[in-house]
CSV table of C-alpha atoms in Angstrom, one decimal:
chain,number,residue,atom,x,y,z
A,319,MET,CA,126.5,97.6,56.1
A,320,HIS,CA,127.7,100.3,58.0
A,321,ARG,CA,123.4,100.9,59.1
A,322,PHE,CA,122.8,97.0,59.4
A,323,MET,CA,124.8,97.0,62.3
A,324,ILE,CA,123.4,100.5,63.6
A,325,SER,CA,119.9,98.7,63.3
A,326,ILE,CA,121.1,95.8,65.3
A,327,CYS,CA,123.1,97.8,67.8
A,328,VAL,CA,119.9,99.8,68.2
A,329,VAL,CA,117.7,96.4,68.1
A,330,LEU,CA,120.2,94.9,71.1
A,331,CYS,CA,119.8,97.9,73.0
A,332,ALA,CA,116.0,97.9,73.1
A,333,SER,CA,116.2,94.0,73.8
A,334,ILE,CA,118.5,95.4,76.7
A,335,VAL,CA,116.1,97.9,78.0
A,336,LEU,CA,112.7,95.6,77.8
A,337,ALA,CA,114.9,92.7,79.7
A,338,GLN,CA,115.6,94.8,82.3
A,339,ALA,CA,112.0,96.1,82.6
A,340,ALA,CA,110.6,93.2,82.9
A,341,ASN,CA,112.4,92.3,86.2
A,342,GLN,CA,112.7,95.8,87.7
A,343,PRO,CA,109.6,96.0,90.2
A,344,ASN,CA,107.0,98.6,90.2
A,345,VAL,CA,107.4,100.7,93.3
A,346,ILE,CA,105.2,102.6,95.2
A,347,VAL,CA,106.0,104.6,98.7
A,348,ILE,CA,103.7,105.9,100.6
A,349,LEU,CA,104.5,108.7,103.0
A,350,ALA,CA,101.8,109.7,105.7
A,351,ASP,CA,102.4,112.9,107.2
A,352,ASP,CA,102.5,113.1,111.1
A,353,LEU,CA,100.9,109.4,111.2
A,354,GLY,CA,102.1,108.2,115.1
A,355,TYR,CA,103.4,105.1,115.8
A,356,GLY,CA,100.6,104.0,118.1
A,357,ASP,CA,97.8,105.3,115.6
A,358,VAL,CA,97.7,102.0,113.2
A,359,GLY,CA,95.9,99.1,113.9
A,360,CYS,CA,98.8,96.2,113.5
A,361,TYR,CA,100.9,99.0,116.2
A,362,GLY,CA,99.2,98.7,118.9
A,363,CYS,CA,95.8,101.3,118.3
A,364,PRO,CA,92.8,100.1,119.6
A,365,ASP,CA,90.4,102.9,118.2
A,366,ILE,CA,91.3,103.4,114.9
A,367,LYS,CA,90.7,100.8,111.9
A,368,THR,CA,93.2,100.2,109.8
A,369,PRO,CA,92.4,97.3,107.8
A,370,ASN,CA,94.3,98.2,104.5
A,371,MET,CA,97.8,99.0,106.8
A,372,ASP,CA,97.3,95.8,109.0
A,373,ARG,CA,96.9,93.8,105.4
A,374,LEU,CA,100.0,95.6,104.3
A,375,ALA,CA,101.7,93.8,107.4
A,376,LYS,CA,99.7,90.8,107.3
A,377,GLU,CA,101.2,90.1,103.6
A,378,GLY,CA,104.5,91.4,104.2
A,379,VAL,CA,106.9,93.1,106.9
A,380,ARG,CA,106.2,95.0,109.7
A,381,CYS,CA,109.1,97.0,111.5
A,382,THR,CA,109.1,97.4,114.5
A,383,ASP,CA,111.8,99.9,114.9
A,384,GLY,CA,111.7,102.0,112.0
A,385,TYR,CA,112.6,105.7,112.4
A,386,ALA,CA,111.8,108.8,110.1
A,387,ALA,CA,115.5,111.0,109.1
A,388,PHE,CA,113.9,114.4,111.4
A,389,PRO,CA,110.8,115.0,113.8
A,390,VAL,CA,109.2,117.3,111.4
A,391,CYS,CA,108.7,117.8,107.6
A,392,SER,CA,110.4,118.8,105.5
A,393,PRO,CA,113.8,117.8,106.2
A,394,SER,CA,112.8,114.3,106.7
A,395,ARG,CA,111.6,114.8,103.6
A,396,ALA,CA,114.5,115.8,102.1
A,397,ALA,CA,115.8,112.6,103.4
A,398,LEU,CA,113.8,110.4,102.0
A,399,LEU,CA,114.1,111.7,98.6
A,400,THR,CA,118.0,111.7,98.3
A,401,GLY,CA,119.0,109.3,100.8
A,402,ARG,CA,121.3,111.2,102.9
A,403,TYR,CA,121.0,113.0,106.5
A,404,PRO,CA,119.7,116.8,106.3
A,405,ALA,CA,122.9,117.3,108.4
A,406,ARG,CA,125.1,117.1,104.4
A,407,PHE,CA,122.9,120.3,103.2
A,408,GLY,CA,123.8,123.0,106.1
A,409,PRO,CA,122.3,124.2,108.6
A,410,THR,CA,119.1,125.6,107.5
A,411,TYR,CA,117.6,122.3,106.2
A,412,GLU,CA,118.0,121.1,110.0
A,413,ASP,CA,114.8,122.9,111.0
A,414,TYR,CA,111.6,124.2,109.1
A,415,TYR,CA,111.8,125.3,105.6
A,416,GLY,CA,111.4,128.9,106.0
A,417,GLY,CA,114.1,129.1,109.3
A,418,GLY,CA,116.4,129.4,106.3
A,419,ALA,CA,116.3,127.3,102.9
A,420,PRO,CA,114.2,128.0,100.4
A,421,GLU,CA,114.3,124.6,98.5
A,422,LEU,CA,116.3,121.5,98.6
A,423,ASP,CA,118.4,121.8,95.3
A,424,PRO,CA,118.0,119.1,92.7
A,425,GLN,CA,121.3,119.6,91.0
A,426,LYS,CA,123.2,119.5,94.4
A,427,HIS,CA,120.9,116.7,96.1
A,428,PRO,CA,119.1,114.3,93.2
A,429,THR,CA,116.2,112.6,94.6
A,430,ILE,CA,115.4,108.8,94.0
A,431,GLY,CA,112.6,110.4,92.0
A,432,GLN,CA,115.9,111.3,89.1
A,433,MET,CA,117.5,108.5,89.6
A,434,MET,CA,115.0,106.0,89.1
A,435,LYS,CA,114.0,108.0,85.9
A,436,ASN,CA,117.4,107.3,85.0
A,437,ALA,CA,117.3,103.8,85.8
A,438,GLY,CA,114.3,103.0,82.6
A,439,TYR,CA,110.9,103.6,85.2
A,440,ARG,CA,108.1,106.0,84.0
A,441,THR,CA,108.1,108.5,87.9
A,442,ALA,CA,104.9,110.2,89.5
A,443,CYS,CA,104.9,112.2,92.8
A,444,PHE,CA,101.0,112.9,94.1
A,445,GLY,CA,100.1,114.6,97.3
A,446,LYS,CA,102.1,117.1,99.5
A,447,TRP,CA,106.1,118.5,97.5
A,448,ASN,CA,106.8,120.5,100.4
A,449,VAL,CA,110.5,121.2,100.0
A,450,SER,CA,110.4,123.8,97.4
A,451,ASN,CA,108.3,126.2,100.0
A,452,LEU,CA,109.8,129.5,99.2
A,453,ASN,CA,110.8,129.6,94.8
A,454,ARG,CA,107.9,127.0,94.4
A,455,ARG,CA,109.4,125.0,92.3
A,456,SER,CA,107.3,121.4,91.2
A,457,ALA,CA,108.3,118.1,91.9
A,458,ASN,CA,108.6,117.7,87.5
A,459,ASP,CA,112.4,119.4,88.1
A,460,PHE,CA,113.8,116.7,90.4
A,461,GLY,CA,112.8,113.7,88.2
A,462,PHE,CA,109.1,113.5,87.9
A,463,ASP,CA,107.4,112.5,85.1
A,464,SER,CA,104.0,113.9,86.2
A,465,TRP,CA,103.2,115.8,89.6
A,466,VAL,CA,99.6,116.9,91.0
A,467,GLY,CA,99.9,118.1,94.6
A,468,LEU,CA,100.8,120.7,97.3
A,469,HIS,CA,103.3,122.2,98.0
A,470,LEU,CA,102.5,122.9,102.1
A,471,ASN,CA,99.4,122.3,104.1
A,472,HIS,CA,96.2,123.3,102.6
A,473,ASP,CA,92.2,123.0,103.2
A,474,TYR,CA,91.5,119.6,102.2
A,475,TYR,CA,88.9,120.9,100.5
A,476,THR,CA,89.4,124.0,99.0
A,477,HIS,CA,92.9,123.4,98.4
A,478,LYS,CA,93.7,127.0,99.8
A,479,LEU,CA,96.5,127.8,102.8
A,480,GLU,CA,94.4,128.7,105.9
A,481,ARG,CA,95.9,132.0,106.6
A,482,THR,CA,96.2,133.7,103.0
A,483,GLY,CA,94.3,132.2,101.0
A,484,GLU,CA,96.7,131.1,98.0
A,485,HIS,CA,95.5,128.5,95.7
A,486,ASP,CA,98.3,125.0,96.7
A,487,LEU,CA,96.9,122.4,94.3
A,488,TYR,CA,98.9,122.0,91.1
A,489,LYS,CA,99.0,119.8,87.9
A,490,ASP,CA,102.7,119.9,86.8
A,491,GLY,CA,103.3,123.0,88.0
A,492,GLU,CA,99.8,124.7,87.2
A,493,PRO,CA,97.2,125.1,89.1
A,494,PHE,CA,95.1,122.3,89.7
A,495,ASP,CA,91.1,122.6,90.1
A,496,ARG,CA,88.8,120.2,92.0
A,497,ASN,CA,87.1,122.1,94.3
A,498,GLY,CA,85.6,119.9,97.3
A,499,VAL,CA,86.8,116.7,96.2
A,500,TRP,CA,89.0,115.7,99.5
A,501,SER,CA,92.5,116.2,98.9
A,502,ASP,CA,93.7,112.5,99.8
A,503,THR,CA,90.9,111.1,97.4
A,504,ILE,CA,92.8,113.1,94.6
A,505,PHE,CA,96.3,112.0,94.9
A,506,ALA,CA,94.7,108.3,94.9
A,507,ASP,CA,92.7,109.3,92.2
A,508,GLU,CA,96.0,110.5,90.3
A,509,ALA,CA,97.9,107.5,92.0
A,510,ILE,CA,95.5,104.9,90.1
A,511,ARG,CA,95.2,106.6,86.7
A,512,PHE,CA,99.2,105.7,86.5
A,513,ILE,CA,99.1,102.4,87.9
A,514,LYS,CA,96.3,101.8,84.9
A,515,ALA,CA,98.3,103.5,81.8
A,516,GLU,CA,99.8,101.4,79.4
A,517,SER,CA,103.3,101.1,79.1
A,518,GLU,CA,106.5,99.0,78.3
A,519,LYS,CA,108.1,100.6,81.2
A,520,PRO,CA,108.0,100.0,85.4
A,521,PHE,CA,106.9,102.8,87.1
A,522,PHE,CA,107.6,104.4,90.4
A,523,ILE,CA,105.3,106.5,92.5
A,524,TYR,CA,106.4,108.5,95.3
A,525,LEU,CA,102.7,108.9,97.6
A,526,PRO,CA,102.7,111.4,100.4
A,527,PHE,CA,99.3,111.9,101.6
A,528,GLN,CA,98.5,115.3,103.3
A,529,ALA,CA,96.9,113.1,106.2
A,530,PRO,CA,96.0,113.1,109.1
A,531,HIS,CA,98.4,116.7,109.2
A,532,SER,CA,96.3,119.6,110.1
A,533,PRO,CA,93.7,121.2,109.3
A,534,PHE,CA,91.8,119.5,111.2
A,535,GLN,CA,88.7,117.8,108.9
A,536,ASN,CA,85.7,115.8,108.6
A,537,PRO,CA,86.4,113.9,105.6
A,538,ASP,CA,82.6,112.4,105.9
A,539,VAL,CA,81.5,115.9,105.6
A,540,PRO,CA,81.8,118.0,102.2
A,541,PHE,CA,83.6,121.0,103.1
A,542,ASP,CA,83.5,120.6,106.5
A,543,PRO,CA,85.9,123.7,107.7
A,544,PRO,CA,89.0,124.0,109.5
A,545,GLY,CA,88.1,122.8,113.2
A,546,LYS,CA,89.9,122.1,116.6
A,547,LYS,CA,92.4,119.7,117.1
A,548,GLU,CA,91.0,116.9,118.7
A,549,ARG,CA,91.1,112.7,118.3
A,550,LYS,CA,87.8,112.1,117.0
A,551,THR,CA,88.6,114.2,114.1
A,552,LEU,CA,91.8,112.7,113.3
A,553,ILE,CA,90.7,109.2,113.3
A,554,LYS,CA,87.8,110.2,110.9
A,555,MET,CA,91.5,111.4,109.1
A,556,ILE,CA,93.3,108.4,109.3
A,557,GLU,CA,90.7,106.2,108.8
A,558,ARG,CA,89.7,108.1,105.1
A,559,LEU,CA,93.7,107.8,104.4
A,560,ASP,CA,93.6,103.9,104.7
A,561,LEU,CA,90.6,103.7,102.8
A,562,GLU,CA,92.9,106.1,100.2
A,563,ILE,CA,95.2,103.4,100.6
A,564,GLY,CA,93.7,100.5,100.3
A,565,ARG,CA,92.4,101.9,96.8
A,566,VAL,CA,95.2,102.3,95.4
A,567,LEU,CA,96.0,98.6,96.8
A,568,LYS,CA,93.1,97.5,94.6
A,569,ALA,CA,94.1,98.9,91.6
A,570,LEU,CA,97.4,96.9,91.7
A,571,ASP,CA,95.2,94.0,92.6
A,572,ASP,CA,92.8,95.3,89.3
A,573,GLN,CA,95.6,95.4,86.8
A,574,LYS,CA,97.2,91.9,88.4
A,575,ILE,CA,100.9,93.2,89.0
A,576,ALA,CA,100.5,93.5,93.2
A,577,GLU,CA,103.0,90.3,93.1
A,578,ASN,CA,106.2,92.5,91.5
A,579,THR,CA,105.1,95.7,93.3
A,580,PHE,CA,107.0,96.6,95.8
A,581,VAL,CA,104.9,99.3,98.1
A,582,ILE,CA,106.5,100.7,101.5
A,583,MET,CA,104.0,102.7,103.7
A,584,THR,CA,105.4,104.9,106.6
A,585,SER,CA,104.9,108.3,108.2
A,586,GLU,CA,107.4,111.4,107.8
A,587,ASN,CA,107.3,112.2,111.2
A,588,GLY,CA,105.5,111.1,114.4
A,589,GLY,CA,101.7,111.9,115.2
A,590,ALA,CA,101.2,115.6,116.4
A,591,GLN,CA,100.9,116.8,120.1
A,592,GLN,CA,97.7,116.4,122.0
A,593,VAL,CA,95.3,114.4,119.8
A,594,ALA,CA,98.2,111.4,118.0
A,595,ARG,CA,98.5,108.1,119.9
A,596,ASN,CA,102.5,107.7,120.0
A,597,LEU,CA,102.0,105.0,122.6
A,598,PRO,CA,104.5,103.4,124.2
A,599,LEU,CA,106.5,105.4,122.9
A,600,SER,CA,107.4,108.7,124.6
A,601,GLY,CA,107.0,112.4,123.0
A,602,ALA,CA,105.5,113.0,120.2
A,603,LYS,CA,106.3,115.6,116.6
A,604,GLN,CA,109.1,117.7,116.9
A,605,MET,CA,111.2,116.3,119.5
A,606,LEU,CA,113.6,113.7,119.5
A,607,GLN,CA,112.1,111.1,121.8
A,608,GLU,CA,111.6,108.0,120.2
A,609,GLY,CA,107.9,110.0,119.7
A,610,GLY,CA,108.8,112.2,117.4
A,611,ILE,CA,110.9,109.6,115.2
A,612,ARG,CA,110.3,106.4,115.2
A,613,VAL,CA,107.2,105.5,112.6
A,614,PRO,CA,104.8,103.3,111.4
A,615,LEU,CA,106.4,101.0,108.5
A,616,ILE,CA,105.7,98.3,106.7
A,617,LEU,CA,107.3,96.7,103.2
A,618,ARG,CA,105.2,94.1,100.9
A,619,TRP,CA,106.6,92.9,98.0
A,620,PRO,CA,104.9,89.4,97.7
A,621,GLU,CA,107.0,87.7,95.0
A,622,VAL,CA,110.3,89.2,97.3
A,623,LEU,CA,109.4,89.5,101.1
A,624,PRO,CA,107.9,87.6,103.7
A,625,LYS,CA,104.6,87.6,104.9
A,626,GLY,CA,104.0,88.7,107.9
A,627,LYS,CA,107.5,89.2,109.5
A,628,LYS,CA,108.0,91.2,112.4
A,629,PHE,CA,111.2,92.8,111.5
A,630,SER,CA,113.2,95.2,114.8
A,631,THR,CA,116.7,95.5,113.7
A,632,PRO,CA,116.1,99.8,113.4
A,633,VAL,CA,116.0,100.7,109.8
A,634,SER,CA,115.6,104.8,108.9
A,635,ALA,CA,114.3,106.2,106.1
A,636,MET,CA,117.5,106.6,104.4
A,637,ASP,CA,117.4,102.6,104.0
A,638,LEU,CA,114.2,102.8,102.1
A,639,THR,CA,115.7,105.2,99.8
A,640,ALA,CA,118.4,102.9,98.5
A,641,THR,CA,116.4,100.0,99.4
A,642,VAL,CA,114.4,101.3,96.3
A,643,ALA,CA,117.5,102.7,94.1
A,644,ALA,CA,118.4,98.7,94.6
A,645,ALA,CA,115.8,96.9,94.1
A,646,GLY,CA,115.2,99.4,90.6
A,647,GLY,CA,118.7,99.3,89.3
A,648,ALA,CA,119.5,102.8,90.3
A,649,ASN,CA,122.2,104.6,91.2
A,650,ALA,CA,123.2,107.0,93.6
A,651,ARG,CA,125.1,109.5,91.9
A,652,PRO,CA,129.2,109.6,92.4
A,653,GLY,CA,130.2,111.8,95.2
A,654,LYS,CA,126.3,112.1,97.2
A,655,PRO,CA,126.7,108.2,98.6
A,656,PHE,CA,123.1,107.0,100.4
A,657,ASP,CA,123.6,106.8,104.6
A,658,GLY,CA,121.3,104.2,104.2
A,659,VAL,CA,121.9,100.7,103.3
A,660,ASP,CA,119.7,98.1,101.0
A,661,LEU,CA,117.6,96.5,103.6
A,662,MET,CA,116.6,93.2,101.1
A,663,PRO,CA,119.5,90.9,101.7
A,664,ALA,CA,118.6,91.2,105.9
A,665,LEU,CA,114.5,91.3,104.9
A,666,THR,CA,114.9,88.4,102.9
A,667,GLY,CA,117.0,86.4,105.6
A,668,ARG,CA,119.8,86.0,103.3
A,669,SER,CA,122.4,87.9,105.8
A,670,GLU,CA,122.0,90.3,109.0
A,671,LEU,CA,121.8,93.8,109.0
A,672,ALA,CA,124.0,95.1,112.1
A,673,ALA,CA,121.6,95.6,114.9
A,674,ASP,CA,124.3,98.0,116.6
A,675,ARG,CA,124.2,100.2,113.6
A,676,PRO,CA,124.7,103.7,114.6
A,677,LEU,CA,121.6,106.3,113.3
A,678,PHE,CA,121.9,109.9,114.0
A,679,PHE,CA,119.6,112.8,114.5
A,680,ARG,CA,119.8,116.8,114.9
A,681,ARG,CA,117.5,119.0,115.3
A,682,ARG,CA,118.3,123.0,114.8
A,683,ASN,CA,116.3,126.0,115.6
A,684,VAL,CA,117.0,128.2,112.3
A,685,VAL,CA,115.4,132.1,111.5
A,686,ALA,CA,118.3,132.9,108.8
A,687,TRP,CA,116.8,136.7,108.9
A,688,LYS,CA,117.6,137.0,112.6
A,689,GLY,CA,120.9,134.8,112.3
A,690,LEU,CA,119.9,132.2,114.8
A,691,ASN,CA,121.2,129.2,114.0
A,692,SER,CA,121.4,126.9,117.2
A,693,ILE,CA,120.8,122.8,118.0
A,694,ARG,CA,117.8,122.6,119.4
A,695,GLN,CA,118.3,118.3,120.2
A,696,SER,CA,120.4,115.9,118.9
A,697,ALA,CA,120.7,112.2,119.2
A,698,VAL,CA,121.9,108.6,118.1
A,699,ARG,CA,121.2,105.1,118.4
A,700,LYS,CA,123.1,102.4,118.9
A,701,GLY,CA,121.9,98.4,119.4
A,702,ASP,CA,119.8,99.1,122.4
A,703,TRP,CA,121.5,102.5,123.7
A,704,LYS,CA,120.3,105.7,122.7
A,705,ILE,CA,121.6,108.8,124.2
A,706,LEU,CA,119.9,112.2,123.4
A,707,ARG,CA,121.2,115.7,123.9
A,708,THR,CA,119.0,118.8,125.0
A,709,TYR,CA,120.0,122.0,124.7
A,710,LYS,CA,119.4,124.5,127.0
A,711,PRO,CA,118.9,127.5,127.3
A,712,ARG,CA,118.2,127.3,124.0
A,713,GLY,CA,121.0,129.4,121.2
A,714,SER,CA,123.3,128.1,123.7
A,715,ASP,CA,126.4,125.5,123.5
A,716,ARG,CA,124.7,123.8,127.3
A,717,TYR,CA,122.9,121.2,126.8
A,718,HIS,CA,122.2,118.5,129.5
A,719,THR,CA,122.4,114.1,127.8
A,720,ALA,CA,120.0,111.5,128.6
A,721,LEU,CA,121.1,107.7,128.1
A,722,TYR,CA,118.4,105.2,127.8
A,723,ASN,CA,117.7,101.3,127.4
A,724,LEU,CA,115.4,101.7,125.5
A,725,LYS,CA,115.2,97.2,125.3
A,726,ASN,CA,114.1,97.8,128.2
A,727,ASP,CA,112.4,101.1,128.6
A,728,ILE,CA,111.1,101.8,125.5
A,729,GLY,CA,109.3,104.6,126.9
A,730,GLU,CA,112.1,106.6,128.0
A,731,GLU,CA,111.6,107.4,131.2
A,732,LYS,CA,114.5,106.3,133.2
A,733,ASP,CA,117.3,108.1,132.6
A,734,LEU,CA,120.6,105.3,132.9
A,735,ALA,CA,123.7,108.5,132.3
A,736,THR,CA,124.6,108.6,135.6
A,737,SER,CA,125.2,105.0,136.2
A,738,HIS,CA,126.5,103.9,132.8
A,739,PRO,CA,129.2,106.6,131.9
A,740,GLU,CA,131.4,104.5,129.6
A,741,GLU,CA,127.9,104.3,127.5
A,742,VAL,CA,127.4,107.7,127.5
A,743,GLU,CA,131.4,108.6,126.9
A,744,ALA,CA,131.0,106.0,123.9
A,745,LEU,CA,127.4,107.4,122.6
A,746,SER,CA,129.0,110.9,122.7
A,747,LYS,CA,132.3,110.5,120.6
A,748,LEU,CA,129.6,108.2,118.0
A,749,LEU,CA,128.0,112.2,117.6
A,750,ASP,CA,130.5,114.4,117.5
A,751,GLN,CA,132.1,112.6,114.8
A,752,TRP,CA,129.3,112.4,112.9
A,753,GLU,CA,128.7,115.8,113.2
A,754,ALA,CA,132.0,116.8,112.6
A,755,GLU,CA,131.7,114.3,109.1
A,756,THR,CA,128.7,115.6,107.8
A,757,GLY,CA,129.8,119.1,108.7
A,758,LYS,CA,132.3,118.7,105.8
A,759,THR,CA,130.0,118.6,103.1
A,760,ALA,CA,127.2,121.0,104.7
A,761,ASP,CA,126.1,124.4,103.1
A,762,PRO,CA,127.6,127.2,105.2
A,763,PHE,CA,124.9,129.3,107.1
A,764,PRO,CA,123.9,132.5,105.1
A,765,PRO,CA,126.1,135.8,106.7
A,766,VAL,CA,123.3,138.4,107.9
A,767,GLU,CA,124.4,141.8,107.8
A,768,GLY,CA,122.8,145.1,108.6
A,769,ARG,CA,119.3,143.6,109.1
A,770,SER,CA,116.8,144.5,112.6
A,771,LYS,CA,114.4,143.7,109.9
A,772,LYS,CA,112.0,140.5,107.9
A,773,GLN,CA,112.3,141.1,104.7
A,774,PRO,CA,109.8,139.5,101.9
A,775,GLY,CA,110.3,136.3,101.7
A,776,ASP,CA,111.9,135.4,105.3
A,777,ASP,CA,108.7,133.7,106.4
A,778,VAL,CA,107.9,131.6,103.1
A,779,LEU,CA,105.1,132.7,102.1
A,780,VAL,CA,103.0,131.1,104.7
A,781,GLY,CA,102.1,133.1,107.3
A,782,VAL,CA,104.3,131.0,109.5
A,783,ASN,CA,105.9,133.5,112.2
A,784,TYR,CA,109.6,133.1,113.4
A,785,PHE,CA,109.8,134.2,116.5
A,786,ALA,CA,111.9,133.7,120.4
A,787,GLY,CA,109.5,131.0,121.2
A,788,TRP,CA,107.1,129.5,118.1
A,789,TRP,CA,108.0,126.2,119.0
A,790,LYS,CA,106.2,126.7,121.7
A,791,GLU,CA,102.7,128.8,120.0
A,792,LEU,CA,103.4,127.0,116.9
A,793,PRO,CA,103.7,123.1,117.6
A,794,ASN,CA,101.9,122.1,115.0
A,795,LYS,CA,102.0,124.1,111.7
A,796,TRP,CA,103.8,122.3,109.3
């Protein structure tokens, strides 16, 4: 009798799991690297053909005011993976990883990969990892069953780092060789293979392509060496990115699972200076002007979301994490709540998302081995209003505060701080409160004692030289 009851319980539990899986959508989060706001057709780009991203917008929801969490690579990815502001992790997480943070800690900061795995998903990451640049821990350690990808930014054909020659393509933590194959083609191949694999479980794929980040190479010329930073090459790289996205979407159609697959496409930060088209926004990657943080953002889930909808309420990368978790029945770890909200009620029209919900941003200049840790810029957007603090000189606690009305001045050309002091005061108070609140959970800046020279590992073995004025000399290295 006892064994019979145990068997009944096992069968019931299995039935519950299968029923839950039947209701859970497949999920794919596509992340481009340095894709400018105005470099996609459906966002007004006149010189780049992006039919597949445009198709996603026609079949889903296009956000006009979608924000990355950060204007450069690693912290932006950390925020998307965890659903939490980088400021919560500590100051060394608020600059390029290499300024002081060896990696995102999966024990302290659980990722959406682990959350979805706990919810019954098979999970995969194919592409640029970039949150464990010193220790080179694989995505498998962060909740992903499968990983094929890179840590930094390698040659698209040889898969080696330009400066050191280090091989930087891995499969589940082991070196992986597909010499001569365009990197993003490899990642799309792996995603398609994962989609087609037979399983009773739904899948969650995090697909962070490398393009259109440097090195600038022509995807139509085999083994094209890294070349000049030119728009004509960027155009080819973005069009190839769109092609790879199209291949993944076709796999969903071929498997007849597109209707119940939730696809998100966005960029980790704004387009690179000199070559990207971030118009009509000002600024670019590296900056907290809109061009550095407002990015293309498209969501498609045919069974749930309306087609061809434009959504203009401001949303953030952390909202995407919360939305994916809610769709998959996953939960944030107790004590580590998301800084974002589930967007589905607002996107489907069941409820409204508060248009005046504040979104916060902060960028530091961090060089741990020198003991340098200072705020470079900080900002908050609330409704139509945004304040931007720019610290001058760098390393000081003095800053200039600019105020913009983004509804009337999307290009941030007219500083209204003098004429609207009440808005400056209100937003400044919000920003100060947010900085104090996030500081409560942040890891402290590491002490620097008796060090006058760099030590091995300080530059994270990627050939990035941290020195005064590095942002001028190496504006787009990561």
